[in-house]
Amino acid sequence: MITGSLVALITPMLSSGAVDTKKLDDLIEFHIRSGTHGIVAVGTTGESSTLTTKEHADVIRQVVRTVNGRIPVIAGTGANATHEAIDLTLAAKEAGADACLLVTPYYNKPTQEGLFQHFKAIAEAVDIPQILYNVPGRTACDMSNETVIRLSKISNIVGVKDATGDLIRGKELIAAVAEDFAVYSGDDPTAVDLMLLGGKGNISVTANVVPTSVAKAAELAIAGDKASAYAADDLIKPLHTKLFVESNPIPVKWACSQLGLCDEAIRLPLTVLSEDKKATVKQAMMDAGAITV
């Protein structure tokens, strides 16, 4: 089972809009040095919705190649068309990813039965560990606990990233699934709470900026050290909210550019962080110890 702090890695880009492959390699090494437990490549924070299919597969291959087995790589392969998700998941398996992360279909708003059949079809088509991803605030599609429980009985569906931020719902889900089915947080502000309830890790946006701190909080929470986990998380709490002052990944890309990790470039229809939001994000970075001035 993959556990701990799993960074929802940004995809660095050049001002031309092309993927910056040099900075991508540098980012991977930065996270390995910093104690990140696993990398999620080309998830929604990695701008999967605006990369071409070829770029998507190329980034997964590069991440797998550069990581070279040092930490797990989870490839984002979700789509709102089942056939497209299968194609991306096949590409991730061929690249050597350890697992795939599949967001619920966005915009077309399937029923719960449609969600079940969608994920079942992908699992049956590609023999690779698969993690479901529920983020209704971004997809307009909310996968119920009951549907997750049904899907958890499929052998290669091994976990779910719950980005609802609803701890009552998360606790009920953890209690209902088998011990070998992982529930991960996808909501940085409530991640420590979910891990203390039995969650296995945090697929984190904040980890892009302060990876060592997020990894420490995750380790403590998973170990059940409540006081120390909260103390570690308190130091970085400003980032959990301020990295969402505009649509993700706009603020986190700008924050990473301030650390010299990448350019602030981002693909349309997203645009770079607004001038009037930069001071807010910078102050949060200072409060969290990411920068000093």
mmCIF file with all atom_site columns, N, CA, C and O in Angstrom, residues 1-2 130 152-155 157-160 174 177-184 200:
data_model
loop_
_atom_site.group_PDB
_atom_site.id
_atom_site.type_symbol
_atom_site.label_atom_id
_atom_site.label_alt_id
_atom_site.label_comp_id
_atom_site.label_asym_id
_atom_site.label_entity_id
_atom_site.label_seq_id
_atom_site.pdbx_PDB_ins_code
_atom_site.Cartn_x
_atom_site.Cartn_y
_atom_site.Cartn_z
_atom_site.occupancy
_atom_site.B_iso_or_equiv
_atom_site.pdbx_formal_charge
_atom_site.auth_seq_id
_atom_site.auth_comp_id
_atom_site.auth_asym_id
_atom_site.auth_atom_id
_atom_site.pdbx_PDB_model_num
ATOM 1  N N  . MET A 1 1   ? 0.835   -1.197 0.000  1.00 0.00 ? 1   MET A N  1
ATOM 2  C CA . MET A 1 1   ? 0.000   0.000  0.000  1.00 0.00 ? 1   MET A CA 1
ATOM 3  C C  . MET A 1 1   ? 0.875   1.253  0.000  1.00 0.00 ? 1   MET A C  1
ATOM 4  O O  . MET A 1 1   ? 1.838   1.348  0.753  1.00 0.00 ? 1   MET A O  1
ATOM 5  N N  . ILE A 1 2   ? 0.529   2.194  -0.865 1.00 0.00 ? 2   ILE A N  1
ATOM 6  C CA . ILE A 1 2   ? 1.237   3.474  -0.926 1.00 0.00 ? 2   ILE A CA 1
ATOM 7  C C  . ILE A 1 2   ? 0.675   4.373  0.172  1.00 0.00 ? 2   ILE A C  1
ATOM 8  O O  . ILE A 1 2   ? -0.533  4.566  0.274  1.00 0.00 ? 2   ILE A O  1
ATOM 9  N N  . GLN A 1 130 ? -5.578  0.846  -9.126 1.00 0.00 ? 130 GLN A N  1
ATOM 10 C CA . GLN A 1 130 ? -6.287  2.067  -9.469 1.00 0.00 ? 130 GLN A CA 1
ATOM 11 C C  . GLN A 1 130 ? -6.899  2.708  -8.224 1.00 0.00 ? 130 GLN A C  1
ATOM 12 O O  . GLN A 1 130 ? -7.476  2.018  -7.381 1.00 0.00 ? 130 GLN A O  1
ATOM 13 N N  . SER A 1 152 ? -14.802 -0.893 -4.320 1.00 0.00 ? 152 SER A N  1
ATOM 14 C CA . SER A 1 152 ? -13.669 -1.387 -3.524 1.00 0.00 ? 152 SER A CA 1
ATOM 15 C C  . SER A 1 152 ? -13.567 -2.903 -3.555 1.00 0.00 ? 152 SER A C  1
ATOM 16 O O  . SER A 1 152 ? -12.513 -3.461 -3.213 1.00 0.00 ? 152 SER A O  1
ATOM 17 N N  . LYS A 1 153 ? -14.609 -3.568 -3.972 1.00 0.00 ? 153 LYS A N  1
ATOM 18 C CA . LYS A 1 153 ? -14.604 -5.034 -4.038 1.00 0.00 ? 153 LYS A CA 1
ATOM 19 C C  . LYS A 1 153 ? -13.957 -5.552 -5.332 1.00 0.00 ? 153 LYS A C  1
ATOM 20 O O  . LYS A 1 153 ? -13.728 -6.752 -5.479 1.00 0.00 ? 153 LYS A O  1
ATOM 21 N N  . ILE A 1 154 ? -13.641 -4.635 -6.263 1.00 0.00 ? 154 ILE A N  1
ATOM 22 C CA . ILE A 1 154 ? -12.920 -5.011 -7.483 1.00 0.00 ? 154 ILE A CA 1
ATOM 23 C C  . ILE A 1 154 ? -11.434 -5.052 -7.142 1.00 0.00 ? 154 ILE A C  1
ATOM 24 O O  . ILE A 1 154 ? -10.887 -4.087 -6.595 1.00 0.00 ? 154 ILE A O  1
ATOM 25 N N  . SER A 1 155 ? -10.777 -6.138 -7.469 1.00 0.00 ? 155 SER A N  1
ATOM 26 C CA . SER A 1 155 ? -9.454  -6.414 -6.895 1.00 0.00 ? 155 SER A CA 1
ATOM 27 C C  . SER A 1 155 ? -8.402  -5.349 -7.176 1.00 0.00 ? 155 SER A C  1
ATOM 28 O O  . SER A 1 155 ? -7.570  -5.061 -6.302 1.00 0.00 ? 155 SER A O  1
ATOM 29 N N  . ILE A 1 157 ? -8.941  -2.121 -7.834 1.00 0.00 ? 157 ILE A N  1
ATOM 30 C CA . ILE A 1 157 ? -9.308  -0.794 -7.330 1.00 0.00 ? 157 ILE A CA 1
ATOM 31 C C  . ILE A 1 157 ? -8.925  -0.790 -5.854 1.00 0.00 ? 157 ILE A C  1
ATOM 32 O O  . ILE A 1 157 ? -9.542  -1.457 -5.033 1.00 0.00 ? 157 ILE A O  1
ATOM 33 N N  . VAL A 1 158 ? -7.855  -0.048 -5.538 1.00 0.00 ? 158 VAL A N  1
ATOM 34 C CA . VAL A 1 158 ? -7.182  -0.221 -4.247 1.00 0.00 ? 158 VAL A CA 1
ATOM 35 C C  . VAL A 1 158 ? -7.349  0.956  -3.299 1.00 0.00 ? 158 VAL A C  1
ATOM 36 O O  . VAL A 1 158 ? -6.880  0.902  -2.156 1.00 0.00 ? 158 VAL A O  1
ATOM 37 N N  . GLY A 1 159 ? -7.988  2.040  -3.756 1.00 0.00 ? 159 GLY A N  1
ATOM 38 C CA . GLY A 1 159 ? -8.126  3.180  -2.861 1.00 0.00 ? 159 GLY A CA 1
ATOM 39 C C  . GLY A 1 159 ? -8.979  4.275  -3.459 1.00 0.00 ? 159 GLY A C  1
ATOM 40 O O  . GLY A 1 159 ? -9.457  4.188  -4.595 1.00 0.00 ? 159 GLY A O  1
ATOM 41 N N  . VAL A 1 160 ? -9.164  5.326  -2.672 1.00 0.00 ? 160 VAL A N  1
ATOM 42 C CA . VAL A 1 160 ? -9.921  6.487  -3.130 1.00 0.00 ? 160 VAL A CA 1
ATOM 43 C C  . VAL A 1 160 ? -9.288  7.741  -2.550 1.00 0.00 ? 160 VAL A C  1
ATOM 44 O O  . VAL A 1 160 ? -8.849  7.760  -1.384 1.00 0.00 ? 160 VAL A O  1
ATOM 45 N N  . ILE A 1 174 ? -14.033 4.964  5.811  1.00 0.00 ? 174 ILE A N  1
ATOM 46 C CA . ILE A 1 174 ? -12.916 4.181  6.349  1.00 0.00 ? 174 ILE A CA 1
ATOM 47 C C  . ILE A 1 174 ? -13.425 2.970  7.124  1.00 0.00 ? 174 ILE A C  1
ATOM 48 O O  . ILE A 1 174 ? -12.877 1.873  7.023  1.00 0.00 ? 174 ILE A O  1
ATOM 49 N N  . VAL A 1 177 ? -14.913 0.138  4.439  1.00 0.00 ? 177 VAL A N  1
ATOM 50 C CA . VAL A 1 177 ? -14.107 -0.583 3.443  1.00 0.00 ? 177 VAL A CA 1
ATOM 51 C C  . VAL A 1 177 ? -13.133 -1.533 4.135  1.00 0.00 ? 177 VAL A C  1
ATOM 52 O O  . VAL A 1 177 ? -12.860 -1.410 5.326  1.00 0.00 ? 177 VAL A O  1
ATOM 53 N N  . ALA A 1 178 ? -12.594 -2.459 3.358  1.00 0.00 ? 178 ALA A N  1
ATOM 54 C CA . ALA A 1 178 ? -11.628 -3.415 3.899  1.00 0.00 ? 178 ALA A CA 1
ATOM 55 C C  . ALA A 1 178 ? -10.334 -2.703 4.286  1.00 0.00 ? 178 ALA A C  1
ATOM 56 O O  . ALA A 1 178 ? -10.016 -1.630 3.766  1.00 0.00 ? 178 ALA A O  1
ATOM 57 N N  . GLU A 1 179 ? -9.574  -3.322 5.189  1.00 0.00 ? 179 GLU A N  1
ATOM 58 C CA . GLU A 1 179 ? -8.340  -2.727 5.689  1.00 0.00 ? 179 GLU A CA 1
ATOM 59 C C  . GLU A 1 179 ? -7.328  -2.481 4.573  1.00 0.00 ? 179 GLU A C  1
ATOM 60 O O  . GLU A 1 179 ? -6.530  -1.541 4.645  1.00 0.00 ? 179 GLU A O  1
ATOM 61 N N  . ASP A 1 180 ? -7.365  -3.305 3.536  1.00 0.00 ? 180 ASP A N  1
ATOM 62 C CA . ASP A 1 180 ? -6.384  -3.147 2.455  1.00 0.00 ? 180 ASP A CA 1
ATOM 63 C C  . ASP A 1 180 ? -6.848  -2.183 1.359  1.00 0.00 ? 180 ASP A C  1
ATOM 64 O O  . ASP A 1 180 ? -6.196  -2.060 0.326  1.00 0.00 ? 180 ASP A O  1
ATOM 65 N N  . PHE A 1 181 ? -7.952  -1.493 1.595  1.00 0.00 ? 181 PHE A N  1
ATOM 66 C CA . PHE A 1 181 ? -8.425  -0.455 0.681  1.00 0.00 ? 181 PHE A CA 1
ATOM 67 C C  . PHE A 1 181 ? -8.090  0.892  1.301  1.00 0.00 ? 181 PHE A C  1
ATOM 68 O O  . PHE A 1 181 ? -8.542  1.215  2.399  1.00 0.00 ? 181 PHE A O  1
ATOM 69 N N  . ALA A 1 182 ? -7.272  1.703  0.621  1.00 0.00 ? 182 ALA A N  1
ATOM 70 C CA . ALA A 1 182 ? -6.751  2.941  1.188  1.00 0.00 ? 182 ALA A CA 1
ATOM 71 C C  . ALA A 1 182 ? -7.674  4.121  0.922  1.00 0.00 ? 182 ALA A C  1
ATOM 72 O O  . ALA A 1 182 ? -8.091  4.341  -0.211 1.00 0.00 ? 182 ALA A O  1
ATOM 73 N N  . VAL A 1 183 ? -7.959  4.877  1.968  1.00 0.00 ? 183 VAL A N  1
ATOM 74 C CA . VAL A 1 183 ? -8.662  6.150  1.826  1.00 0.00 ? 183 VAL A CA 1
ATOM 75 C C  . VAL A 1 183 ? -7.629  7.255  2.019  1.00 0.00 ? 183 VAL A C  1
ATOM 76 O O  . VAL A 1 183 ? -6.987  7.345  3.071  1.00 0.00 ? 183 VAL A O  1
ATOM 77 N N  . TYR A 1 184 ? -7.439  8.069  0.992  1.00 0.00 ? 184 TYR A N  1
ATOM 78 C CA . TYR A 1 184 ? -6.493  9.177  1.035  1.00 0.00 ? 184 TYR A CA 1
ATOM 79 C C  . TYR A 1 184 ? -7.252  10.494 1.109  1.00 0.00 ? 184 TYR A C  1
ATOM 80 O O  . TYR A 1 184 ? -8.330  10.631 0.524  1.00 0.00 ? 184 TYR A O  1
ATOM 81 N N  . LYS A 1 200 ? -4.816  6.790  4.854  1.00 0.00 ? 200 LYS A N  1
ATOM 82 C CA . LYS A 1 200 ? -3.470  6.266  4.609  1.00 0.00 ? 200 LYS A CA 1
ATOM 83 C C  . LYS A 1 200 ? -2.505  7.297  4.041  1.00 0.00 ? 200 LYS A C  1
ATOM 84 O O  . LYS A 1 200 ? -1.322  6.983  3.856  1.00 0.00 ? 200 LYS A O  1
#
